[in-house]
């Protein structure tokens, strides 16, 4: 078990490198990975099941003790990223499928990797976990609604079908994982160290499958999509920090909200794009899975080495 724990820790540490390798190998040898295309939603369900195994009631504590703080973060999450994606799609004149895919990436909830990045950045981890958990639970309503409003001009959007997909792929696996953890805590505690390894493996297969399906498109539109994802992520990190600053939040909270907004659940973006649009529409989320796990550690490392002023006001008393 200790050996598996070490492998799991290494997989988490070098996740960005592994994602890049998976994408490169799938691009060079696409036939070997095309078979996994039909299992993307199942694989994402496995990842969400793992999240449910580690989810605890205390993760929602901040929602009740500091509701305004969480509301600020969630509102920023579901406004900044979708609107920035919409604006970039127009400014860069992306083709319809890529435009819809970018808006989809901006409309999904925050990714679980953001919690680790906030911890490394010395941010407010409790706020990050609360935002990830709550935004994920709100996804069945918010994600289809935002995509319907912002991306419907490019591709037909069925919000009801998308709602059902998110319930099946996200909510049900999370609830199952949470219940198993609740009723079988000892068994879960013994095996929970393996969960990150399984989640990493599932995400790598998802990235490889979508890259293989888009091998030709990567050459034709790969650079343009990367620029769009790069700008989208950068604006999300910057605007998230500025919103928290304008609301009078402390440096710890600014870092948490910035990272939480900038890092999206790219796996969900891939699954929804593949199921409801096309493999090409999933390309922005594939690039997101790669770039978010590069920019996140870079920013976390920068902040980890930057001290927080002693007189910094953590949270206004009104919060």
PDB file of C-alpha atoms in Angstrom:
ATOM      1  CA  UNK A   1       0.000   0.000   0.000  1.00  0.00           C
ATOM      2  CA  UNK A   2       2.855   2.393   0.759  1.00  0.00           C
ATOM      3  CA  UNK A   3       4.235   1.803  -2.736  1.00  0.00           C
ATOM      4  CA  UNK A   4       0.873   2.721  -4.249  1.00  0.00           C
ATOM      5  CA  UNK A   5       0.745   5.813  -2.021  1.00  0.00           C
ATOM      6  CA  UNK A   6       4.152   6.902  -3.350  1.00  0.00           C
ATOM      7  CA  UNK A   7       3.042   6.343  -6.955  1.00  0.00           C
ATOM      8  CA  UNK A   8      -0.148   8.280  -6.242  1.00  0.00           C
ATOM      9  CA  UNK A   9       1.830  11.182  -4.751  1.00  0.00           C
ATOM     10  CA  UNK A  10       4.186  11.251  -7.743  1.00  0.00           C
ATOM     11  CA  UNK A  11       1.255  11.182 -10.179  1.00  0.00           C
ATOM     12  CA  UNK A  12      -0.274  14.176  -8.423  1.00  0.00           C
ATOM     13  CA  UNK A  13       3.031  16.040  -8.279  1.00  0.00           C
ATOM     14  CA  UNK A  14       3.799  15.593 -11.980  1.00  0.00           C
ATOM     15  CA  UNK A  15       0.203  15.699 -13.188  1.00  0.00           C
ATOM     16  CA  UNK A  16       0.811  18.515 -15.684  1.00  0.00           C
ATOM     17  CA  UNK A  17       3.749  16.645 -17.236  1.00  0.00           C
ATOM     18  CA  UNK A  18       1.694  13.450 -17.499  1.00  0.00           C
ATOM     19  CA  UNK A  19      -1.173  15.319 -19.182  1.00  0.00           C
ATOM     20  CA  UNK A  20       1.203  16.773 -21.765  1.00  0.00           C
ATOM     21  CA  UNK A  21       2.750  13.350 -22.407  1.00  0.00           C
ATOM     22  CA  UNK A  22      -0.687  11.757 -22.804  1.00  0.00           C
ATOM     23  CA  UNK A  23      -1.703  14.431 -25.314  1.00  0.00           C
ATOM     24  CA  UNK A  24       1.542  14.114 -27.302  1.00  0.00           C
ATOM     25  CA  UNK A  25       1.414  10.311 -27.461  1.00  0.00           C
ATOM     26  CA  UNK A  26      -2.274  10.355 -28.465  1.00  0.00           C
ATOM     27  CA  UNK A  27      -1.521  12.946 -31.157  1.00  0.00           C
ATOM     28  CA  UNK A  28       1.293  10.810 -32.597  1.00  0.00           C
ATOM     29  CA  UNK A  29      -0.567   7.472 -32.339  1.00  0.00           C
ATOM     30  CA  UNK A  30      -4.312   8.308 -32.399  1.00  0.00           C
ATOM     31  CA  UNK A  31      -5.647   4.836 -33.360  1.00  0.00           C
ATOM     32  CA  UNK A  32      -4.440   3.409 -30.049  1.00  0.00           C
ATOM     33  CA  UNK A  33      -6.682   5.785 -28.064  1.00  0.00           C
ATOM     34  CA  UNK A  34      -9.785   6.197 -30.218  1.00  0.00           C
ATOM     35  CA  UNK A  35     -11.359   3.188 -28.490  1.00  0.00           C
ATOM     36  CA  UNK A  36     -11.611   5.175 -25.235  1.00  0.00           C
ATOM     37  CA  UNK A  37     -13.801   7.872 -26.800  1.00  0.00           C
ATOM     38  CA  UNK A  38     -16.984   6.094 -25.775  1.00  0.00           C
ATOM     39  CA  UNK A  39     -15.922   5.885 -22.128  1.00  0.00           C
ATOM     40  CA  UNK A  40     -15.277   9.575 -21.408  1.00  0.00           C
ATOM     41  CA  UNK A  41     -18.428  10.110 -19.328  1.00  0.00           C
ATOM     42  CA  UNK A  42     -17.785   6.909 -17.340  1.00  0.00           C
ATOM     43  CA  UNK A  43     -14.205   7.957 -16.640  1.00  0.00           C
ATOM     44  CA  UNK A  44     -15.333  11.397 -15.457  1.00  0.00           C
ATOM     45  CA  UNK A  45     -17.878   9.672 -13.232  1.00  0.00           C
ATOM     46  CA  UNK A  46     -15.009   7.732 -11.664  1.00  0.00           C
ATOM     47  CA  UNK A  47     -13.187  11.000 -10.930  1.00  0.00           C
ATOM     48  CA  UNK A  48     -16.302  12.518  -9.354  1.00  0.00           C
ATOM     49  CA  UNK A  49     -16.888   9.348  -7.324  1.00  0.00           C
ATOM     50  CA  UNK A  50     -13.389   9.828  -5.918  1.00  0.00           C
ATOM     51  CA  UNK A  51     -14.287  13.409  -5.021  1.00  0.00           C
ATOM     52  CA  UNK A  52     -17.354  12.114  -3.171  1.00  0.00           C
ATOM     53  CA  UNK A  53     -15.185   9.701  -1.177  1.00  0.00           C
ATOM     54  CA  UNK A  54     -13.145  12.622   0.165  1.00  0.00           C
ATOM     55  CA  UNK A  55     -16.030  15.093   0.591  1.00  0.00           C
ATOM     56  CA  UNK A  56     -17.048  15.878   4.184  1.00  0.00           C
ATOM     57  CA  UNK A  57     -19.805  18.028   5.730  1.00  0.00           C
ATOM     58  CA  UNK A  58     -17.116  20.359   7.064  1.00  0.00           C
ATOM     59  CA  UNK A  59     -16.308  21.280   3.452  1.00  0.00           C
ATOM     60  CA  UNK A  60     -19.603  23.207   3.389  1.00  0.00           C
ATOM     61  CA  UNK A  61     -19.097  24.794   6.813  1.00  0.00           C
ATOM     62  CA  UNK A  62     -17.937  28.123   5.370  1.00  0.00           C
ATOM     63  CA  UNK A  63     -21.167  28.356   3.352  1.00  0.00           C
ATOM     64  CA  UNK A  64     -23.032  28.789   6.641  1.00  0.00           C
ATOM     65  CA  UNK A  65     -20.425  30.568   8.764  1.00  0.00           C
ATOM     66  CA  UNK A  66     -19.213  33.064   6.128  1.00  0.00           C
ATOM     67  CA  UNK A  67     -21.960  32.996   3.458  1.00  0.00           C
ATOM     68  CA  UNK A  68     -21.150  36.386   1.915  1.00  0.00           C
ATOM     69  CA  UNK A  69     -17.557  35.307   1.328  1.00  0.00           C
ATOM     70  CA  UNK A  70     -18.653  32.176  -0.541  1.00  0.00           C
ATOM     71  CA  UNK A  71     -21.375  34.043  -2.451  1.00  0.00           C
ATOM     72  CA  UNK A  72     -18.792  36.538  -3.737  1.00  0.00           C
ATOM     73  CA  UNK A  73     -16.618  33.680  -4.977  1.00  0.00           C
ATOM     74  CA  UNK A  74     -19.455  31.718  -6.609  1.00  0.00           C
ATOM     75  CA  UNK A  75     -20.930  34.793  -8.317  1.00  0.00           C
ATOM     76  CA  UNK A  76     -17.491  35.662  -9.677  1.00  0.00           C
ATOM     77  CA  UNK A  77     -17.019  32.047 -10.805  1.00  0.00           C
ATOM     78  CA  UNK A  78     -20.222  31.926 -12.823  1.00  0.00           C
ATOM     79  CA  UNK A  79     -19.919  35.413 -14.354  1.00  0.00           C
ATOM     80  CA  UNK A  80     -16.246  36.114 -15.054  1.00  0.00           C
ATOM     81  CA  UNK A  81     -15.312  32.887 -16.812  1.00  0.00           C
ATOM     82  CA  UNK A  82     -18.408  32.517 -19.054  1.00  0.00           C
ATOM     83  CA  UNK A  83     -18.381  36.192 -20.104  1.00  0.00           C
ATOM     84  CA  UNK A  84     -14.625  36.244 -20.742  1.00  0.00           C
ATOM     85  CA  UNK A  85     -14.985  33.082 -22.864  1.00  0.00           C
ATOM     86  CA  UNK A  86     -17.859  34.674 -24.793  1.00  0.00           C
ATOM     87  CA  UNK A  87     -15.845  37.851 -25.437  1.00  0.00           C
ATOM     88  CA  UNK A  88     -12.721  35.950 -26.525  1.00  0.00           C
ATOM     89  CA  UNK A  89     -14.723  33.749 -28.888  1.00  0.00           C
ATOM     90  CA  UNK A  90     -15.957  36.901 -30.625  1.00  0.00           C
ATOM     91  CA  UNK A  91     -12.651  38.778 -30.600  1.00  0.00           C
ATOM     92  CA  UNK A  92     -10.669  35.803 -31.907  1.00  0.00           C
ATOM     93  CA  UNK A  93     -13.441  34.935 -34.388  1.00  0.00           C
ATOM     94  CA  UNK A  94     -13.411  31.288 -33.409  1.00  0.00           C
ATOM     95  CA  UNK A  95     -15.319  28.806 -35.592  1.00  0.00           C
ATOM     96  CA  UNK A  96     -18.752  27.858 -34.123  1.00  0.00           C
ATOM     97  CA  UNK A  97     -17.686  24.566 -32.558  1.00  0.00           C
ATOM     98  CA  UNK A  98     -14.581  26.045 -30.926  1.00  0.00           C
ATOM     99  CA  UNK A  99     -16.509  29.126 -29.769  1.00  0.00           C
ATOM    100  CA  UNK A 100     -19.154  26.965 -28.115  1.00  0.00           C
ATOM    101  CA  UNK A 101     -16.414  24.778 -26.631  1.00  0.00           C
ATOM    102  CA  UNK A 102     -14.648  27.776 -25.094  1.00  0.00           C
ATOM    103  CA  UNK A 103     -17.904  29.063 -23.576  1.00  0.00           C
ATOM    104  CA  UNK A 104     -18.503  25.548 -22.239  1.00  0.00           C
ATOM    105  CA  UNK A 105     -15.075  25.558 -20.592  1.00  0.00           C
ATOM    106  CA  UNK A 106     -15.959  28.899 -19.005  1.00  0.00           C
ATOM    107  CA  UNK A 107     -19.330  27.655 -17.755  1.00  0.00           C
ATOM    108  CA  UNK A 108     -18.240  24.549 -15.850  1.00  0.00           C
ATOM    109  CA  UNK A 109     -17.485  24.670 -12.095  1.00  0.00           C
ATOM    110  CA  UNK A 110     -14.053  24.930 -10.532  1.00  0.00           C
ATOM    111  CA  UNK A 111     -11.734  21.939 -10.699  1.00  0.00           C
ATOM    112  CA  UNK A 112     -10.626  19.966  -7.640  1.00  0.00           C
ATOM    113  CA  UNK A 113      -6.946  20.596  -8.445  1.00  0.00           C
ATOM    114  CA  UNK A 114      -7.537  24.232  -7.463  1.00  0.00           C
ATOM    115  CA  UNK A 115      -7.766  23.222  -3.801  1.00  0.00           C
ATOM    116  CA  UNK A 116      -4.217  21.896  -3.865  1.00  0.00           C
ATOM    117  CA  UNK A 117      -2.969  25.004  -5.680  1.00  0.00           C
ATOM    118  CA  UNK A 118      -4.606  27.299  -3.094  1.00  0.00           C
ATOM    119  CA  UNK A 119      -2.947  25.308  -0.327  1.00  0.00           C
ATOM    120  CA  UNK A 120       0.459  25.663  -1.990  1.00  0.00           C
ATOM    121  CA  UNK A 121      -0.184  29.381  -2.578  1.00  0.00           C
ATOM    122  CA  UNK A 122      -0.909  29.879   1.132  1.00  0.00           C
ATOM    123  CA  UNK A 123      -4.454  30.950   0.357  1.00  0.00           C
ATOM    124  CA  UNK A 124      -7.713  30.284   2.187  1.00  0.00           C
ATOM    125  CA  UNK A 125      -8.125  26.540   1.595  1.00  0.00           C
ATOM    126  CA  UNK A 126     -11.506  26.362   3.375  1.00  0.00           C
ATOM    127  CA  UNK A 127     -12.886  28.978   0.980  1.00  0.00           C
ATOM    128  CA  UNK A 128     -11.449  27.144  -2.034  1.00  0.00           C
ATOM    129  CA  UNK A 129     -12.950  23.800  -0.986  1.00  0.00           C
ATOM    130  CA  UNK A 130     -16.324  25.425  -0.249  1.00  0.00           C
ATOM    131  CA  UNK A 131     -16.335  27.136  -3.658  1.00  0.00           C
ATOM    132  CA  UNK A 132     -15.389  23.946  -5.500  1.00  0.00           C
ATOM    133  CA  UNK A 133     -18.008  21.889  -3.679  1.00  0.00           C
ATOM    134  CA  UNK A 134     -20.833  24.414  -4.008  1.00  0.00           C
ATOM    135  CA  UNK A 135     -20.107  25.370  -7.629  1.00  0.00           C
ATOM    136  CA  UNK A 136     -20.051  21.667  -8.511  1.00  0.00           C
ATOM    137  CA  UNK A 137     -23.414  21.063  -6.847  1.00  0.00           C
ATOM    138  CA  UNK A 138     -24.831  24.112  -8.690  1.00  0.00           C
ATOM    139  CA  UNK A 139     -23.472  22.936 -12.050  1.00  0.00           C
ATOM    140  CA  UNK A 140     -26.615  21.048 -13.209  1.00  0.00           C
ATOM    141  CA  UNK A 141     -28.472  24.387 -13.245  1.00  0.00           C
ATOM    142  CA  UNK A 142     -25.800  26.983 -13.964  1.00  0.00           C
ATOM    143  CA  UNK A 143     -23.769  25.239 -16.677  1.00  0.00           C
ATOM    144  CA  UNK A 144     -26.657  24.375 -19.071  1.00  0.00           C
ATOM    145  CA  UNK A 145     -28.240  27.803 -18.474  1.00  0.00           C
ATOM    146  CA  UNK A 146     -25.051  29.702 -19.271  1.00  0.00           C
ATOM    147  CA  UNK A 147     -24.301  27.601 -22.345  1.00  0.00           C
ATOM    148  CA  UNK A 148     -27.869  28.048 -23.590  1.00  0.00           C
ATOM    149  CA  UNK A 149     -27.670  31.834 -23.177  1.00  0.00           C
ATOM    150  CA  UNK A 150     -24.131  32.372 -24.478  1.00  0.00           C
ATOM    151  CA  UNK A 151     -23.374  29.544 -26.918  1.00  0.00           C
ATOM    152  CA  UNK A 152     -26.788  28.910 -28.469  1.00  0.00           C
ATOM    153  CA  UNK A 153     -26.001  31.255 -31.335  1.00  0.00           C
ATOM    154  CA  UNK A 154     -23.183  28.978 -32.511  1.00  0.00           C
ATOM    155  CA  UNK A 155     -24.573  25.487 -31.936  1.00  0.00           C
ATOM    156  CA  UNK A 156     -27.950  24.010 -30.900  1.00  0.00           C
ATOM    157  CA  UNK A 157     -28.076  23.613 -27.115  1.00  0.00           C
ATOM    158  CA  UNK A 158     -30.436  21.270 -25.263  1.00  0.00           C
ATOM    159  CA  UNK A 159     -30.232  22.499 -21.643  1.00  0.00           C
ATOM    160  CA  UNK A 160     -32.483  19.725 -20.319  1.00  0.00           C
ATOM    161  CA  UNK A 161     -30.323  16.974 -21.836  1.00  0.00           C
ATOM    162  CA  UNK A 162     -27.207  18.710 -20.519  1.00  0.00           C
ATOM    163  CA  UNK A 163     -28.817  18.983 -17.064  1.00  0.00           C
ATOM    164  CA  UNK A 164     -29.424  15.228 -17.054  1.00  0.00           C
ATOM    165  CA  UNK A 165     -25.856  14.534 -18.207  1.00  0.00           C
ATOM    166  CA  UNK A 166     -24.392  16.557 -15.338  1.00  0.00           C
ATOM    167  CA  UNK A 167     -26.688  14.832 -12.832  1.00  0.00           C
ATOM    168  CA  UNK A 168     -25.570  11.426 -14.117  1.00  0.00           C
ATOM    169  CA  UNK A 169     -21.864  12.180 -14.525  1.00  0.00           C
ATOM    170  CA  UNK A 170     -21.257  14.548 -11.591  1.00  0.00           C
ATOM    171  CA  UNK A 171     -23.944  14.598  -8.916  1.00  0.00           C
ATOM    172  CA  UNK A 172     -24.842  10.890  -8.670  1.00  0.00           C
ATOM    173  CA  UNK A 173     -21.188   9.693  -8.456  1.00  0.00           C
ATOM    174  CA  UNK A 174     -20.414  12.359  -5.826  1.00  0.00           C
ATOM    175  CA  UNK A 175     -23.439  11.349  -3.734  1.00  0.00           C
ATOM    176  CA  UNK A 176     -22.556   7.653  -4.034  1.00  0.00           C
ATOM    177  CA  UNK A 177     -18.970   8.351  -2.974  1.00  0.00           C
ATOM    178  CA  UNK A 178     -20.153  10.475  -0.052  1.00  0.00           C
ATOM    179  CA  UNK A 179     -22.594   7.785   1.136  1.00  0.00           C
ATOM    180  CA  UNK A 180     -19.999   5.006   0.914  1.00  0.00           C
ATOM    181  CA  UNK A 181     -17.589   7.157   2.913  1.00  0.00           C
ATOM    182  CA  UNK A 182     -20.351   7.815   5.465  1.00  0.00           C
ATOM    183  CA  UNK A 183     -21.346   4.179   5.982  1.00  0.00           C
ATOM    184  CA  UNK A 184     -17.992   2.465   5.419  1.00  0.00           C
ATOM    185  CA  UNK A 185     -15.458   4.956   6.856  1.00  0.00           C
ATOM    186  CA  UNK A 186     -12.831   2.367   7.826  1.00  0.00           C
ATOM    187  CA  UNK A 187     -12.693   0.759   4.391  1.00  0.00           C
ATOM    188  CA  UNK A 188     -12.611   4.141   2.674  1.00  0.00           C
ATOM    189  CA  UNK A 189      -9.843   5.412   4.952  1.00  0.00           C
ATOM    190  CA  UNK A 190      -7.669   2.424   4.028  1.00  0.00           C
ATOM    191  CA  UNK A 191      -8.112   2.889   0.294  1.00  0.00           C
ATOM    192  CA  UNK A 192      -8.532   6.652  -0.054  1.00  0.00           C
ATOM    193  CA  UNK A 193      -4.819   7.152  -0.764  1.00  0.00           C
ATOM    194  CA  UNK A 194      -5.301   5.332  -4.072  1.00  0.00           C
ATOM    195  CA  UNK A 195      -8.079   7.691  -5.197  1.00  0.00           C
ATOM    196  CA  UNK A 196      -5.756  10.417  -6.585  1.00  0.00           C
ATOM    197  CA  UNK A 197      -3.931   7.824  -8.709  1.00  0.00           C
ATOM    198  CA  UNK A 198      -7.195   6.488 -10.150  1.00  0.00           C
ATOM    199  CA  UNK A 199      -8.427  10.030 -10.819  1.00  0.00           C
ATOM    200  CA  UNK A 200      -5.181  10.984 -12.579  1.00  0.00           C
ATOM    201  CA  UNK A 201      -5.319   7.830 -14.718  1.00  0.00           C
ATOM    202  CA  UNK A 202      -8.935   8.563 -15.690  1.00  0.00           C
ATOM    203  CA  UNK A 203      -8.162  12.172 -16.666  1.00  0.00           C
ATOM    204  CA  UNK A 204      -5.120  11.086 -18.690  1.00  0.00           C
ATOM    205  CA  UNK A 205      -7.261   8.629 -20.655  1.00  0.00           C
ATOM    206  CA  UNK A 206      -9.890  11.343 -21.254  1.00  0.00           C
ATOM    207  CA  UNK A 207      -7.248  13.774 -22.555  1.00  0.00           C
ATOM    208  CA  UNK A 208      -5.692  11.083 -24.753  1.00  0.00           C
ATOM    209  CA  UNK A 209      -9.065  10.020 -26.181  1.00  0.00           C
ATOM    210  CA  UNK A 210     -10.117  13.562 -27.141  1.00  0.00           C
ATOM    211  CA  UNK A 211      -6.666  14.423 -28.514  1.00  0.00           C
ATOM    212  CA  UNK A 212      -6.730  11.287 -30.662  1.00  0.00           C
ATOM    213  CA  UNK A 213     -10.189  12.191 -31.983  1.00  0.00           C
ATOM    214  CA  UNK A 214      -8.904  15.682 -32.853  1.00  0.00           C
ATOM    215  CA  UNK A 215      -5.454  14.778 -34.204  1.00  0.00           C
ATOM    216  CA  UNK A 216      -6.139  16.583 -37.482  1.00  0.00           C
ATOM    217  CA  UNK A 217      -7.796  19.575 -35.822  1.00  0.00           C
ATOM    218  CA  UNK A 218      -4.897  20.076 -33.427  1.00  0.00           C
ATOM    219  CA  UNK A 219      -2.663  20.913 -36.390  1.00  0.00           C
ATOM    220  CA  UNK A 220      -5.216  23.189 -38.047  1.00  0.00           C
ATOM    221  CA  UNK A 221      -6.578  25.043 -35.011  1.00  0.00           C
ATOM    222  CA  UNK A 222      -4.448  23.950 -32.068  1.00  0.00           C
ATOM    223  CA  UNK A 223      -2.451  27.179 -31.697  1.00  0.00           C
ATOM    224  CA  UNK A 224      -5.524  29.418 -31.947  1.00  0.00           C
ATOM    225  CA  UNK A 225      -7.334  27.351 -29.319  1.00  0.00           C
ATOM    226  CA  UNK A 226      -4.300  27.459 -27.031  1.00  0.00           C
ATOM    227  CA  UNK A 227      -4.174  31.274 -27.285  1.00  0.00           C
ATOM    228  CA  UNK A 228      -7.879  31.420 -26.416  1.00  0.00           C
ATOM    229  CA  UNK A 229      -7.442  29.095 -23.406  1.00  0.00           C
ATOM    230  CA  UNK A 230      -4.288  30.935 -22.309  1.00  0.00           C
ATOM    231  CA  UNK A 231      -6.065  34.321 -22.342  1.00  0.00           C
ATOM    232  CA  UNK A 232      -9.203  32.868 -20.753  1.00  0.00           C
ATOM    233  CA  UNK A 233      -7.244  31.409 -17.874  1.00  0.00           C
ATOM    234  CA  UNK A 234      -5.132  34.539 -17.437  1.00  0.00           C
ATOM    235  CA  UNK A 235      -8.132  36.876 -17.330  1.00  0.00           C
ATOM    236  CA  UNK A 236      -9.879  34.518 -14.899  1.00  0.00           C
ATOM    237  CA  UNK A 237      -6.934  34.546 -12.484  1.00  0.00           C
ATOM    238  CA  UNK A 238      -6.490  38.320 -12.752  1.00  0.00           C
ATOM    239  CA  UNK A 239     -10.150  39.345 -12.565  1.00  0.00           C
ATOM    240  CA  UNK A 240     -10.827  36.899  -9.748  1.00  0.00           C
ATOM    241  CA  UNK A 241      -8.065  38.539  -7.702  1.00  0.00           C
ATOM    242  CA  UNK A 242      -9.270  42.059  -8.560  1.00  0.00           C
ATOM    243  CA  UNK A 243     -12.894  41.300  -7.635  1.00  0.00           C
ATOM    244  CA  UNK A 244     -11.783  39.984  -4.237  1.00  0.00           C
ATOM    245  CA  UNK A 245      -9.575  43.056  -3.804  1.00  0.00           C
ATOM    246  CA  UNK A 246     -12.422  45.448  -4.635  1.00  0.00           C
ATOM    247  CA  UNK A 247     -14.674  43.635  -2.160  1.00  0.00           C
ATOM    248  CA  UNK A 248     -12.135  44.334   0.586  1.00  0.00           C
ATOM    249  CA  UNK A 249     -11.095  40.719   1.145  1.00  0.00           C
ATOM    250  CA  UNK A 250      -7.707  39.775   2.591  1.00  0.00           C
ATOM    251  CA  UNK A 251      -4.753  38.422   0.637  1.00  0.00           C
ATOM    252  CA  UNK A 252      -5.530  34.790   1.584  1.00  0.00           C
ATOM    253  CA  UNK A 253      -9.038  35.113   0.195  1.00  0.00           C
ATOM    254  CA  UNK A 254      -7.863  36.938  -2.938  1.00  0.00           C
ATOM    255  CA  UNK A 255      -5.484  34.096  -3.739  1.00  0.00           C
ATOM    256  CA  UNK A 256      -8.169  31.471  -3.149  1.00  0.00           C
ATOM    257  CA  UNK A 257     -10.780  33.186  -5.318  1.00  0.00           C
ATOM    258  CA  UNK A 258      -8.257  33.936  -8.067  1.00  0.00           C
ATOM    259  CA  UNK A 259      -7.113  30.328  -8.394  1.00  0.00           C
ATOM    260  CA  UNK A 260     -10.585  28.901  -7.892  1.00  0.00           C
ATOM    261  CA  UNK A 261     -11.971  31.004 -10.742  1.00  0.00           C
ATOM    262  CA  UNK A 262      -9.029  30.509 -13.085  1.00  0.00           C
ATOM    263  CA  UNK A 263      -8.902  26.700 -12.830  1.00  0.00           C
ATOM    264  CA  UNK A 264     -11.956  25.010 -14.333  1.00  0.00           C
ATOM    265  CA  UNK A 265     -13.256  21.427 -14.283  1.00  0.00           C
ATOM    266  CA  UNK A 266     -11.856  20.688 -17.744  1.00  0.00           C
ATOM    267  CA  UNK A 267     -12.848  17.028 -17.522  1.00  0.00           C
ATOM    268  CA  UNK A 268     -16.515  17.975 -17.317  1.00  0.00           C
ATOM    269  CA  UNK A 269     -16.013  20.333 -20.259  1.00  0.00           C
ATOM    270  CA  UNK A 270     -14.588  17.499 -22.336  1.00  0.00           C
ATOM    271  CA  UNK A 271     -17.392  15.111 -21.404  1.00  0.00           C
ATOM    272  CA  UNK A 272     -20.189  17.596 -22.125  1.00  0.00           C
ATOM    273  CA  UNK A 273     -18.654  18.816 -25.385  1.00  0.00           C
ATOM    274  CA  UNK A 274     -18.163  15.263 -26.638  1.00  0.00           C
ATOM    275  CA  UNK A 275     -21.673  14.177 -25.658  1.00  0.00           C
ATOM    276  CA  UNK A 276     -23.633  17.250 -26.767  1.00  0.00           C
ATOM    277  CA  UNK A 277     -21.524  18.990 -29.428  1.00  0.00           C
ATOM    278  CA  UNK A 278     -18.551  17.331 -31.149  1.00  0.00           C
ATOM    279  CA  UNK A 279     -14.954  16.190 -30.498  1.00  0.00           C
ATOM    280  CA  UNK A 280     -13.755  19.501 -31.955  1.00  0.00           C
ATOM    281  CA  UNK A 281     -15.801  21.440 -29.378  1.00  0.00           C
ATOM    282  CA  UNK A 282     -13.950  19.486 -26.670  1.00  0.00           C
ATOM    283  CA  UNK A 283     -10.568  20.842 -27.819  1.00  0.00           C
ATOM    284  CA  UNK A 284     -10.659  23.997 -25.617  1.00  0.00           C
ATOM    285  CA  UNK A 285     -11.282  21.848 -22.547  1.00  0.00           C
ATOM    286  CA  UNK A 286      -8.412  19.528 -23.500  1.00  0.00           C
ATOM    287  CA  UNK A 287      -6.079  22.518 -23.720  1.00  0.00           C
ATOM    288  CA  UNK A 288      -7.609  23.708 -20.452  1.00  0.00           C
ATOM    289  CA  UNK A 289      -6.724  20.434 -18.752  1.00  0.00           C
ATOM    290  CA  UNK A 290      -3.127  20.934 -19.877  1.00  0.00           C
ATOM    291  CA  UNK A 291      -2.631  24.662 -19.356  1.00  0.00           C
ATOM    292  CA  UNK A 292      -4.561  25.048 -16.087  1.00  0.00           C
ATOM    293  CA  UNK A 293      -2.270  22.474 -14.521  1.00  0.00           C
ATOM    294  CA  UNK A 294       0.769  24.430 -15.663  1.00  0.00           C
ATOM    295  CA  UNK A 295      -0.342  27.980 -14.821  1.00  0.00           C
ATOM    296  CA  UNK A 296      -1.781  26.885 -11.464  1.00  0.00           C
ATOM    297  CA  UNK A 297       1.499  25.520 -10.047  1.00  0.00           C
ATOM    298  CA  UNK A 298       3.436  28.494 -11.474  1.00  0.00           C
ATOM    299  CA  UNK A 299       1.170  31.007  -9.716  1.00  0.00           C
ATOM    300  CA  UNK A 300       1.038  28.913  -6.536  1.00  0.00           C
ATOM    301  CA  UNK A 301       4.839  28.785  -6.403  1.00  0.00           C
ATOM    302  CA  UNK A 302       5.084  32.562  -6.899  1.00  0.00           C
ATOM    303  CA  UNK A 303       2.609  33.264  -4.114  1.00  0.00           C
ATOM    304  CA  UNK A 304       4.156  30.649  -1.830  1.00  0.00           C
ATOM    305  CA  UNK A 305       7.378  32.660  -1.883  1.00  0.00           C
ATOM    306  CA  UNK A 306       5.639  36.009  -1.415  1.00  0.00           C
ATOM    307  CA  UNK A 307       4.884  36.959   2.177  1.00  0.00           C
ATOM    308  CA  UNK A 308       1.462  38.155   3.307  1.00  0.00           C
ATOM    309  CA  UNK A 309       1.593  41.545   5.133  1.00  0.00           C
ATOM    310  CA  UNK A 310       0.992  41.247   8.857  1.00  0.00           C
ATOM    311  CA  UNK A 311      -1.451  44.159   8.808  1.00  0.00           C
ATOM    312  CA  UNK A 312      -3.429  42.577   5.993  1.00  0.00           C
ATOM    313  CA  UNK A 313      -7.128  42.609   6.863  1.00  0.00           C
ATOM    314  CA  UNK A 314      -8.236  39.014   6.403  1.00  0.00           C
ATOM    315  CA  UNK A 315     -11.935  39.596   6.010  1.00  0.00           C
ATOM    316  CA  UNK A 316     -14.011  42.633   6.800  1.00  0.00           C
ATOM    317  CA  UNK A 317     -16.098  42.291   9.937  1.00  0.00           C
ATOM    318  CA  UNK A 318     -19.232  42.587   7.863  1.00  0.00           C
ATOM    319  CA  UNK A 319     -18.302  39.279   6.248  1.00  0.00           C
TER     320      UNK A 319
END
